[in-house]
PDB file of C-alpha atoms in Angstrom:
ATOM      1  CA  UNK A   1      23.976  15.411 -17.778  1.00 46.00           C
ATOM      2  CA  UNK A   2      23.455  19.098 -18.641  1.00 49.00           C
ATOM      3  CA  UNK A   3      20.146  20.313 -17.067  1.00 53.00           C
ATOM      4  CA  UNK A   4      18.721  21.471 -20.419  1.00 58.00           C
ATOM      5  CA  UNK A   5      19.605  18.196 -22.105  1.00 53.00           C
ATOM      6  CA  UNK A   6      18.110  16.265 -19.198  1.00 57.00           C
ATOM      7  CA  UNK A   7      14.815  18.163 -19.587  1.00 59.00           C
ATOM      8  CA  UNK A   8      14.689  17.461 -23.330  1.00 56.00           C
ATOM      9  CA  UNK A   9      15.463  13.786 -22.776  1.00 53.00           C
ATOM     10  CA  UNK A  10      12.762  13.533 -20.113  1.00 58.00           C
ATOM     11  CA  UNK A  11      10.212  15.203 -22.399  1.00 55.00           C
ATOM     12  CA  UNK A  12      11.036  12.890 -25.303  1.00 47.00           C
ATOM     13  CA  UNK A  13      10.797   9.886 -22.991  1.00 54.00           C
ATOM     14  CA  UNK A  14       7.380  11.032 -21.774  1.00 54.00           C
ATOM     15  CA  UNK A  15       6.078  11.705 -25.298  1.00 50.00           C
ATOM     16  CA  UNK A  16       7.327   8.330 -26.439  1.00 48.00           C
ATOM     17  CA  UNK A  17       5.578   6.773 -23.448  1.00 51.00           C
ATOM     18  CA  UNK A  18       2.287   8.435 -24.332  1.00 51.00           C
ATOM     19  CA  UNK A  19       2.506   7.332 -27.943  1.00 52.00           C
ATOM     20  CA  UNK A  20       3.326   3.751 -27.043  1.00 82.00           C
ATOM     21  CA  UNK A  21      -0.209   2.934 -25.843  1.00 88.00           C
ATOM     22  CA  UNK A  22      -3.614   3.334 -27.431  1.00 90.00           C
ATOM     23  CA  UNK A  23      -6.542   3.810 -25.054  1.00 93.00           C
ATOM     24  CA  UNK A  24     -10.017   3.158 -26.450  1.00 92.00           C
ATOM     25  CA  UNK A  25     -13.519   2.306 -25.282  1.00 92.00           C
ATOM     26  CA  UNK A  26     -13.939  -1.323 -24.337  1.00 93.00           C
ATOM     27  CA  UNK A  27     -16.028  -3.511 -26.666  1.00 91.00           C
ATOM     28  CA  UNK A  28     -17.322  -7.067 -26.507  1.00 90.00           C
ATOM     29  CA  UNK A  29     -14.368  -8.081 -28.700  1.00 92.00           C
ATOM     30  CA  UNK A  30     -11.997  -7.122 -25.855  1.00 94.00           C
ATOM     31  CA  UNK A  31     -13.575  -9.346 -23.188  1.00 93.00           C
ATOM     32  CA  UNK A  32     -11.434 -12.434 -23.849  1.00 95.00           C
ATOM     33  CA  UNK A  33      -8.244 -10.358 -23.615  1.00 95.00           C
ATOM     34  CA  UNK A  34      -9.515  -8.727 -20.414  1.00 95.00           C
ATOM     35  CA  UNK A  35     -10.058 -12.201 -18.983  1.00 95.00           C
ATOM     36  CA  UNK A  36      -6.443 -13.086 -19.877  1.00 95.00           C
ATOM     37  CA  UNK A  37      -5.261  -9.941 -18.090  1.00 94.00           C
ATOM     38  CA  UNK A  38      -7.195 -10.989 -14.975  1.00 93.00           C
ATOM     39  CA  UNK A  39      -5.486 -14.380 -15.074  1.00 94.00           C
ATOM     40  CA  UNK A  40      -2.088 -12.702 -15.352  1.00 94.00           C
ATOM     41  CA  UNK A  41      -2.583 -10.144 -12.592  1.00 91.00           C
ATOM     42  CA  UNK A  42      -4.290 -12.527 -10.164  1.00 90.00           C
ATOM     43  CA  UNK A  43      -2.251 -15.661 -10.901  1.00 90.00           C
ATOM     44  CA  UNK A  44      -1.447 -15.956  -7.182  1.00 87.00           C
ATOM     45  CA  UNK A  45      -5.066 -15.199  -6.128  1.00 85.00           C
ATOM     46  CA  UNK A  46      -7.250 -17.296  -8.439  1.00 84.00           C
ATOM     47  CA  UNK A  47     -10.409 -16.571  -6.418  1.00 79.00           C
ATOM     48  CA  UNK A  48     -10.260 -12.983  -7.717  1.00 82.00           C
ATOM     49  CA  UNK A  49     -10.183 -13.943 -11.411  1.00 86.00           C
ATOM     50  CA  UNK A  50     -13.313 -12.912 -13.299  1.00 90.00           C
ATOM     51  CA  UNK A  51     -14.573 -15.092 -16.129  1.00 90.00           C
ATOM     52  CA  UNK A  52     -16.175 -14.063 -19.395  1.00 92.00           C
ATOM     53  CA  UNK A  53     -19.752 -14.306 -18.136  1.00 92.00           C
ATOM     54  CA  UNK A  54     -19.100 -12.006 -15.182  1.00 91.00           C
ATOM     55  CA  UNK A  55     -17.067  -9.537 -17.259  1.00 92.00           C
ATOM     56  CA  UNK A  56     -19.794  -9.244 -19.903  1.00 92.00           C
ATOM     57  CA  UNK A  57     -22.252  -8.343 -17.139  1.00 91.00           C
ATOM     58  CA  UNK A  58     -19.828  -6.046 -15.298  1.00 90.00           C
ATOM     59  CA  UNK A  59     -19.022  -3.987 -18.399  1.00 91.00           C
ATOM     60  CA  UNK A  60     -22.626  -3.681 -19.560  1.00 88.00           C
ATOM     61  CA  UNK A  61     -24.430  -0.356 -19.242  1.00 81.00           C
ATOM     62  CA  UNK A  62     -27.518  -0.603 -17.023  1.00 77.00           C
ATOM     63  CA  UNK A  63     -29.002   2.571 -18.487  1.00 73.00           C
ATOM     64  CA  UNK A  64     -28.793   1.984 -22.217  1.00 68.00           C
ATOM     65  CA  UNK A  65     -27.607  -0.407 -24.899  1.00 65.00           C
ATOM     66  CA  UNK A  66     -24.531   0.818 -26.738  1.00 65.00           C
ATOM     67  CA  UNK A  67     -20.953   1.632 -25.748  1.00 71.00           C
ATOM     68  CA  UNK A  68     -19.684  -0.366 -22.788  1.00 84.00           C
ATOM     69  CA  UNK A  69     -18.655   1.748 -19.766  1.00 90.00           C
ATOM     70  CA  UNK A  70     -14.898   1.317 -19.709  1.00 92.00           C
ATOM     71  CA  UNK A  71     -11.578   1.625 -21.490  1.00 95.00           C
ATOM     72  CA  UNK A  72      -8.760  -0.698 -22.509  1.00 95.00           C
ATOM     73  CA  UNK A  73      -5.111   0.062 -23.236  1.00 95.00           C
ATOM     74  CA  UNK A  74      -3.074  -1.773 -25.855  1.00 94.00           C
ATOM     75  CA  UNK A  75       0.546  -1.665 -26.943  1.00 91.00           C
ATOM     76  CA  UNK A  76       1.559  -1.005 -30.584  1.00 89.00           C
ATOM     77  CA  UNK A  77       1.656  -4.809 -30.888  1.00 89.00           C
ATOM     78  CA  UNK A  78      -2.038  -4.931 -29.917  1.00 91.00           C
ATOM     79  CA  UNK A  79      -1.383  -6.558 -26.535  1.00 93.00           C
ATOM     80  CA  UNK A  80      -4.054  -5.590 -23.993  1.00 94.00           C
ATOM     81  CA  UNK A  81      -2.209  -4.355 -20.897  1.00 94.00           C
ATOM     82  CA  UNK A  82      -4.801  -2.269 -19.056  1.00 94.00           C
ATOM     83  CA  UNK A  83      -8.528  -2.093 -18.360  1.00 95.00           C
ATOM     84  CA  UNK A  84     -10.772   0.155 -16.320  1.00 94.00           C
ATOM     85  CA  UNK A  85     -14.540   0.241 -16.039  1.00 92.00           C
ATOM     86  CA  UNK A  86     -16.829   2.778 -14.446  1.00 92.00           C
ATOM     87  CA  UNK A  87     -20.306   3.196 -13.061  1.00 90.00           C
ATOM     88  CA  UNK A  88     -22.011   6.428 -14.120  1.00 89.00           C
ATOM     89  CA  UNK A  89     -25.096   7.443 -12.162  1.00 88.00           C
ATOM     90  CA  UNK A  90     -27.306  10.443 -11.495  1.00 89.00           C
ATOM     91  CA  UNK A  91     -27.050  12.329  -8.196  1.00 88.00           C
ATOM     92  CA  UNK A  92     -28.985  15.220  -6.677  1.00 86.00           C
ATOM     93  CA  UNK A  93     -27.385  17.957  -4.656  1.00 84.00           C
ATOM     94  CA  UNK A  94     -28.744  21.351  -3.657  1.00 82.00           C
ATOM     95  CA  UNK A  95     -31.531  21.134  -6.198  1.00 80.00           C
ATOM     96  CA  UNK A  96     -29.220  20.172  -9.082  1.00 86.00           C
ATOM     97  CA  UNK A  97     -28.834  16.877 -10.932  1.00 88.00           C
ATOM     98  CA  UNK A  98     -25.244  15.771 -11.518  1.00 90.00           C
ATOM     99  CA  UNK A  99     -23.485  12.820 -13.122  1.00 92.00           C
ATOM    100  CA  UNK A 100     -21.171  10.994 -10.726  1.00 91.00           C
ATOM    101  CA  UNK A 101     -18.619   8.404 -11.836  1.00 92.00           C
ATOM    102  CA  UNK A 102     -16.778   5.719  -9.872  1.00 91.00           C
ATOM    103  CA  UNK A 103     -14.026   3.489 -11.332  1.00 92.00           C
ATOM    104  CA  UNK A 104     -14.353  -0.300 -11.171  1.00 90.00           C
ATOM    105  CA  UNK A 105     -12.114  -3.208 -12.233  1.00 89.00           C
ATOM    106  CA  UNK A 106      -9.084  -0.977 -12.779  1.00 91.00           C
ATOM    107  CA  UNK A 107      -6.136  -3.191 -13.640  1.00 90.00           C
ATOM    108  CA  UNK A 108      -2.762  -2.721 -15.318  1.00 91.00           C
ATOM    109  CA  UNK A 109      -0.278  -5.419 -16.279  1.00 91.00           C
ATOM    110  CA  UNK A 110       2.664  -5.385 -13.838  1.00 88.00           C
ATOM    111  CA  UNK A 111       5.162  -4.550 -16.605  1.00 88.00           C
ATOM    112  CA  UNK A 112       3.220  -1.463 -17.688  1.00 89.00           C
ATOM    113  CA  UNK A 113       2.217   0.220 -14.441  1.00 84.00           C
ATOM    114  CA  UNK A 114       2.916   3.900 -13.900  1.00 83.00           C
ATOM    115  CA  UNK A 115       1.615   6.784 -15.986  1.00 87.00           C
ATOM    116  CA  UNK A 116      -0.625   4.492 -18.027  1.00 89.00           C
ATOM    117  CA  UNK A 117      -2.801   3.708 -15.016  1.00 89.00           C
ATOM    118  CA  UNK A 118      -3.166   7.398 -14.177  1.00 89.00           C
ATOM    119  CA  UNK A 119      -4.091   8.212 -17.788  1.00 91.00           C
ATOM    120  CA  UNK A 120      -6.837   5.591 -17.714  1.00 92.00           C
ATOM    121  CA  UNK A 121      -8.153   6.782 -14.359  1.00 92.00           C
ATOM    122  CA  UNK A 122      -8.283  10.372 -15.639  1.00 93.00           C
ATOM    123  CA  UNK A 123     -10.318   9.282 -18.691  1.00 93.00           C
ATOM    124  CA  UNK A 124     -12.881   7.749 -16.360  1.00 92.00           C
ATOM    125  CA  UNK A 125     -13.029  10.851 -14.161  1.00 92.00           C
ATOM    126  CA  UNK A 126     -13.695  12.960 -17.260  1.00 93.00           C
ATOM    127  CA  UNK A 127     -16.935  11.027 -17.875  1.00 92.00           C
ATOM    128  CA  UNK A 128     -18.831  12.696 -15.018  1.00 90.00           C
ATOM    129  CA  UNK A 129     -19.464  16.059 -13.388  1.00 92.00           C
ATOM    130  CA  UNK A 130     -17.606  14.663 -10.390  1.00 91.00           C
ATOM    131  CA  UNK A 131     -15.812  11.444  -9.542  1.00 89.00           C
ATOM    132  CA  UNK A 132     -14.976   9.435  -6.458  1.00 88.00           C
ATOM    133  CA  UNK A 133     -13.283   6.165  -5.554  1.00 86.00           C
ATOM    134  CA  UNK A 134     -13.799   3.698  -2.711  1.00 84.00           C
ATOM    135  CA  UNK A 135     -10.821   1.827  -1.264  1.00 79.00           C
ATOM    136  CA  UNK A 136      -8.955  -0.083  -3.993  1.00 76.00           C
ATOM    137  CA  UNK A 137      -5.484  -1.591  -3.820  1.00 76.00           C
ATOM    138  CA  UNK A 138      -2.576   0.233  -2.213  1.00 78.00           C
ATOM    139  CA  UNK A 139      -1.237   1.040  -5.691  1.00 77.00           C
ATOM    140  CA  UNK A 140      -4.617   2.448  -6.725  1.00 80.00           C
ATOM    141  CA  UNK A 141      -4.896   4.607  -3.626  1.00 81.00           C
ATOM    142  CA  UNK A 142      -1.457   6.078  -4.307  1.00 80.00           C
ATOM    143  CA  UNK A 143      -2.706   7.175  -7.753  1.00 82.00           C
ATOM    144  CA  UNK A 144      -5.853   8.956  -6.572  1.00 84.00           C
ATOM    145  CA  UNK A 145      -4.028  12.171  -5.703  1.00 83.00           C
ATOM    146  CA  UNK A 146      -2.667  12.335  -9.268  1.00 83.00           C
ATOM    147  CA  UNK A 147      -6.219  12.957 -10.564  1.00 85.00           C
ATOM    148  CA  UNK A 148      -6.971  15.373  -7.682  1.00 86.00           C
ATOM    149  CA  UNK A 149      -9.100  13.054  -5.597  1.00 83.00           C
ATOM    150  CA  UNK A 150      -9.104  14.127  -1.950  1.00 85.00           C
ATOM    151  CA  UNK A 151      -9.179  11.680   0.931  1.00 83.00           C
ATOM    152  CA  UNK A 152     -12.442  11.929   2.876  1.00 81.00           C
ATOM    153  CA  UNK A 153     -12.470   8.900   5.153  1.00 78.00           C
ATOM    154  CA  UNK A 154     -12.061   5.148   5.449  1.00 77.00           C
ATOM    155  CA  UNK A 155     -14.674   2.719   4.129  1.00 73.00           C
ATOM    156  CA  UNK A 156     -15.251   0.118   6.843  1.00 75.00           C
ATOM    157  CA  UNK A 157     -16.333  -3.479   6.262  1.00 74.00           C
ATOM    158  CA  UNK A 158     -18.590  -5.083   8.859  1.00 74.00           C
ATOM    159  CA  UNK A 159     -19.070  -8.862   9.089  1.00 72.00           C
ATOM    160  CA  UNK A 160     -21.347 -11.077  11.147  1.00 72.00           C
ATOM    161  CA  UNK A 161     -20.596 -14.816  11.157  1.00 72.00           C
ATOM    162  CA  UNK A 162     -23.593 -17.035  11.960  1.00 72.00           C
ATOM    163  CA  UNK A 163     -21.764 -20.406  11.900  1.00 71.00           C
ATOM    164  CA  UNK A 164     -18.382 -19.804  13.592  1.00 67.00           C
ATOM    165  CA  UNK A 165     -16.988 -23.357  13.454  1.00 67.00           C
ATOM    166  CA  UNK A 166     -17.936 -23.781   9.792  1.00 68.00           C
ATOM    167  CA  UNK A 167     -16.166 -20.470   9.211  1.00 63.00           C
ATOM    168  CA  UNK A 168     -13.001 -21.902  10.769  1.00 64.00           C
ATOM    169  CA  UNK A 169     -13.236 -25.078   8.662  1.00 64.00           C
ATOM    170  CA  UNK A 170     -13.767 -23.181   5.397  1.00 61.00           C
ATOM    171  CA  UNK A 171     -10.113 -23.181   4.427  1.00 55.00           C
ATOM    172  CA  UNK A 172      -8.727 -20.643   6.870  1.00 57.00           C
ATOM    173  CA  UNK A 173      -5.375 -21.907   8.274  1.00 59.00           C
ATOM    174  CA  UNK A 174      -5.757 -23.250  11.787  1.00 61.00           C
ATOM    175  CA  UNK A 175      -4.113 -21.046  14.382  1.00 67.00           C
ATOM    176  CA  UNK A 176      -4.811 -19.860  17.937  1.00 71.00           C
ATOM    177  CA  UNK A 177      -5.693 -16.426  16.528  1.00 69.00           C
ATOM    178  CA  UNK A 178      -8.334 -17.857  14.163  1.00 65.00           C
ATOM    179  CA  UNK A 179      -9.709 -20.032  16.959  1.00 65.00           C
ATOM    180  CA  UNK A 180     -10.078 -16.931  19.137  1.00 70.00           C
ATOM    181  CA  UNK A 181     -11.750 -15.189  16.204  1.00 66.00           C
ATOM    182  CA  UNK A 182     -14.276 -18.034  15.942  1.00 65.00           C
ATOM    183  CA  UNK A 183     -14.949 -17.708  19.674  1.00 67.00           C
ATOM    184  CA  UNK A 184     -15.490 -13.978  19.247  1.00 65.00           C
ATOM    185  CA  UNK A 185     -18.014 -14.543  16.462  1.00 63.00           C
ATOM    186  CA  UNK A 186     -19.756 -17.205  18.557  1.00 63.00           C
ATOM    187  CA  UNK A 187     -20.189 -14.652  21.333  1.00 62.00           C
ATOM    188  CA  UNK A 188     -21.571 -12.121  18.881  1.00 59.00           C
ATOM    189  CA  UNK A 189     -24.468 -14.455  18.027  1.00 57.00           C
ATOM    190  CA  UNK A 190     -26.185 -13.123  21.169  1.00 56.00           C
ATOM    191  CA  UNK A 191     -26.392  -9.642  19.747  1.00 53.00           C
ATOM    192  CA  UNK A 192     -29.099  -7.086  20.260  1.00 52.00           C
ATOM    193  CA  UNK A 193     -32.514  -7.893  18.731  1.00 55.00           C
ATOM    194  CA  UNK A 194     -33.312  -6.633  15.270  1.00 57.00           C
ATOM    195  CA  UNK A 195     -34.216  -2.999  14.766  1.00 59.00           C
ATOM    196  CA  UNK A 196     -37.813  -2.033  15.391  1.00 70.00           C
ATOM    197  CA  UNK A 197     -37.636   0.916  13.009  1.00 80.00           C
ATOM    198  CA  UNK A 198     -36.832  -1.093   9.863  1.00 83.00           C
ATOM    199  CA  UNK A 199     -38.994  -3.758   8.250  1.00 84.00           C
ATOM    200  CA  UNK A 200     -38.112  -5.868   5.198  1.00 84.00           C
ATOM    201  CA  UNK A 201     -40.710  -7.506   2.990  1.00 85.00           C
ATOM    202  CA  UNK A 202     -39.980  -9.777   0.009  1.00 85.00           C
ATOM    203  CA  UNK A 203     -40.341  -8.057  -3.349  1.00 79.00           C
ATOM    204  CA  UNK A 204     -38.866  -5.111  -5.202  1.00 69.00           C
ATOM    205  CA  UNK A 205     -41.313  -2.419  -4.134  1.00 64.00           C
ATOM    206  CA  UNK A 206     -41.189   1.059  -5.599  1.00 63.00           C
ATOM    207  CA  UNK A 207     -38.000   1.733  -7.547  1.00 61.00           C
ATOM    208  CA  UNK A 208     -38.016   5.519  -7.892  1.00 59.00           C
ATOM    209  CA  UNK A 209     -38.427   6.830  -4.357  1.00 61.00           C
ATOM    210  CA  UNK A 210     -35.993   9.507  -3.190  1.00 63.00           C
ATOM    211  CA  UNK A 211     -36.156  10.645   0.420  1.00 65.00           C
ATOM    212  CA  UNK A 212     -32.820  12.463   0.639  1.00 70.00           C
ATOM    213  CA  UNK A 213     -33.010  16.137   1.702  1.00 71.00           C
ATOM    214  CA  UNK A 214     -32.116  18.521  -1.101  1.00 70.00           C
ATOM    215  CA  UNK A 215     -28.976  19.674   0.715  1.00 71.00           C
ATOM    216  CA  UNK A 216     -27.600  16.090   0.817  1.00 76.00           C
ATOM    217  CA  UNK A 217     -25.663  14.488  -2.019  1.00 79.00           C
ATOM    218  CA  UNK A 218     -27.569  11.302  -2.865  1.00 80.00           C
ATOM    219  CA  UNK A 219     -27.911   8.974  -5.826  1.00 83.00           C
ATOM    220  CA  UNK A 220     -31.127   9.278  -7.815  1.00 82.00           C
ATOM    221  CA  UNK A 221     -32.960   5.926  -7.559  1.00 80.00           C
ATOM    222  CA  UNK A 222     -33.285   4.258 -10.955  1.00 82.00           C
ATOM    223  CA  UNK A 223     -35.081   1.003 -11.713  1.00 83.00           C
ATOM    224  CA  UNK A 224     -32.667   0.102 -14.543  1.00 86.00           C
ATOM    225  CA  UNK A 225     -29.638   0.253 -12.256  1.00 86.00           C
ATOM    226  CA  UNK A 226     -31.328  -1.936  -9.642  1.00 86.00           C
ATOM    227  CA  UNK A 227     -32.302  -4.412 -12.351  1.00 87.00           C
ATOM    228  CA  UNK A 228     -28.652  -4.522 -13.483  1.00 89.00           C
ATOM    229  CA  UNK A 229     -27.563  -5.316  -9.917  1.00 89.00           C
ATOM    230  CA  UNK A 230     -30.137  -8.099  -9.719  1.00 89.00           C
ATOM    231  CA  UNK A 231     -28.854  -9.668 -12.947  1.00 89.00           C
ATOM    232  CA  UNK A 232     -25.354 -10.476 -11.632  1.00 89.00           C
ATOM    233  CA  UNK A 233     -24.795 -13.992 -13.070  1.00 89.00           C
ATOM    234  CA  UNK A 234     -22.634 -15.412 -10.266  1.00 87.00           C
ATOM    235  CA  UNK A 235     -24.853 -14.977  -7.222  1.00 89.00           C
ATOM    236  CA  UNK A 236     -28.328 -15.604  -5.903  1.00 90.00           C
ATOM    237  CA  UNK A 237     -30.099 -12.263  -5.606  1.00 91.00           C
ATOM    238  CA  UNK A 238     -32.745 -11.508  -3.013  1.00 90.00           C
ATOM    239  CA  UNK A 239     -34.717  -8.272  -3.229  1.00 89.00           C
ATOM    240  CA  UNK A 240     -36.749  -6.691  -0.438  1.00 89.00           C
ATOM    241  CA  UNK A 241     -38.914  -3.646   0.038  1.00 89.00           C
ATOM    242  CA  UNK A 242     -37.507  -1.648   2.958  1.00 87.00           C
ATOM    243  CA  UNK A 243     -39.810   0.245   5.318  1.00 87.00           C
ATOM    244  CA  UNK A 244     -38.391   2.788   7.761  1.00 85.00           C
ATOM    245  CA  UNK A 245     -40.640   3.867  10.620  1.00 84.00           C
ATOM    246  CA  UNK A 246     -43.627   2.576   8.676  1.00 83.00           C
ATOM    247  CA  UNK A 247     -42.781   4.464   5.471  1.00 85.00           C
ATOM    248  CA  UNK A 248     -41.708   2.676   2.288  1.00 85.00           C
ATOM    249  CA  UNK A 249     -38.178   3.763   1.352  1.00 84.00           C
ATOM    250  CA  UNK A 250     -37.440   1.576  -1.670  1.00 84.00           C
ATOM    251  CA  UNK A 251     -35.660  -1.666  -2.587  1.00 87.00           C
ATOM    252  CA  UNK A 252     -32.858  -3.390  -0.680  1.00 89.00           C
ATOM    253  CA  UNK A 253     -30.771  -5.920  -2.616  1.00 91.00           C
ATOM    254  CA  UNK A 254     -28.664  -8.731  -1.149  1.00 90.00           C
ATOM    255  CA  UNK A 255     -26.236 -11.096  -2.913  1.00 92.00           C
ATOM    256  CA  UNK A 256     -25.880 -14.691  -1.684  1.00 90.00           C
ATOM    257  CA  UNK A 257     -23.018 -16.933  -2.796  1.00 85.00           C
ATOM    258  CA  UNK A 258     -21.333 -20.075  -1.505  1.00 79.00           C
ATOM    259  CA  UNK A 259     -17.569 -20.386  -1.044  1.00 72.00           C
ATOM    260  CA  UNK A 260     -15.890 -23.423   0.510  1.00 67.00           C
ATOM    261  CA  UNK A 261     -19.209 -24.599   1.911  1.00 71.00           C
ATOM    262  CA  UNK A 262     -20.011 -21.239   3.511  1.00 76.00           C
ATOM    263  CA  UNK A 263     -23.008 -19.235   2.350  1.00 80.00           C
ATOM    264  CA  UNK A 264     -22.108 -15.553   2.347  1.00 82.00           C
ATOM    265  CA  UNK A 265     -24.491 -12.643   2.098  1.00 85.00           C
ATOM    266  CA  UNK A 266     -23.611  -9.121   1.025  1.00 87.00           C
ATOM    267  CA  UNK A 267     -25.858  -6.066   0.952  1.00 88.00           C
ATOM    268  CA  UNK A 268     -25.233  -4.253  -2.355  1.00 88.00           C
ATOM    269  CA  UNK A 269     -28.008  -1.667  -2.301  1.00 87.00           C
ATOM    270  CA  UNK A 270     -30.183   0.061   0.283  1.00 85.00           C
ATOM    271  CA  UNK A 271     -32.258   3.240  -0.009  1.00 84.00           C
ATOM    272  CA  UNK A 272     -31.350   6.468   1.740  1.00 82.00           C
ATOM    273  CA  UNK A 273     -32.000   6.274   5.506  1.00 81.00           C
ATOM    274  CA  UNK A 274     -30.437   9.529   6.649  1.00 77.00           C
ATOM    275  CA  UNK A 275     -28.417   9.555   9.866  1.00 78.00           C
ATOM    276  CA  UNK A 276     -30.472   6.883  11.659  1.00 77.00           C
ATOM    277  CA  UNK A 277     -27.690   4.579  12.873  1.00 76.00           C
ATOM    278  CA  UNK A 278     -30.180   2.152  14.440  1.00 76.00           C
ATOM    279  CA  UNK A 279     -31.820   1.685  11.051  1.00 78.00           C
ATOM    280  CA  UNK A 280     -28.518   0.852   9.387  1.00 74.00           C
TER     281      UNK A 280
END
């Protein structure tokens, strides 16, 4: 093909692509279609499918009633083929208050992946003064550079198993490797005693404390956001007041859920503790 003709054809193809989808703010009327998209994308991993109750909570705004924080993409035939949510929060840095945004529940139907996903991610990034992303699927991570996100470092997941044999029986395929893993976790039960610099007491405590130095980027504590976390409909929520070296730092929130007979706990919020690795 002649180079000039190829360029024109490519441009027309791109423009046609852009006009073939409509991207709009998500509303409560979209939730059922979003649930269908989850069932399509995660057909082979049903444990990842989110139901209507969870989606209505996930796409609610903890700060105010009104527009839901997210976008959906539809074809000209009104088929919902993409969804992306976001969490928008206040941060302080160097004496300034900024809005930071992070994408959540970003999903595109397999037949429509490509530029559409990047368009939706860019719309989310435009909502804040700055944006960031944590992990995500391999496909998602490949798209981050397209919206000028720079890789900073890996987000590590740490696990402590308190009932190793129950962990093995919880549906994990039996194998020598998993048996060795259970033995490893059993050995880890004799870990170091709890930290002496951190104390947890039941109750929410003060919600608005902020101990981060002005030169550090840190989220501004907000009671409404913590309340939203505590209202997750699928888990048991336990809230604590965290004290560090005798000083109240704010609330710590833990989710408890049961899967295959195993109770699992996950810390979803802690106050700023600086660089004290023993405290963490």
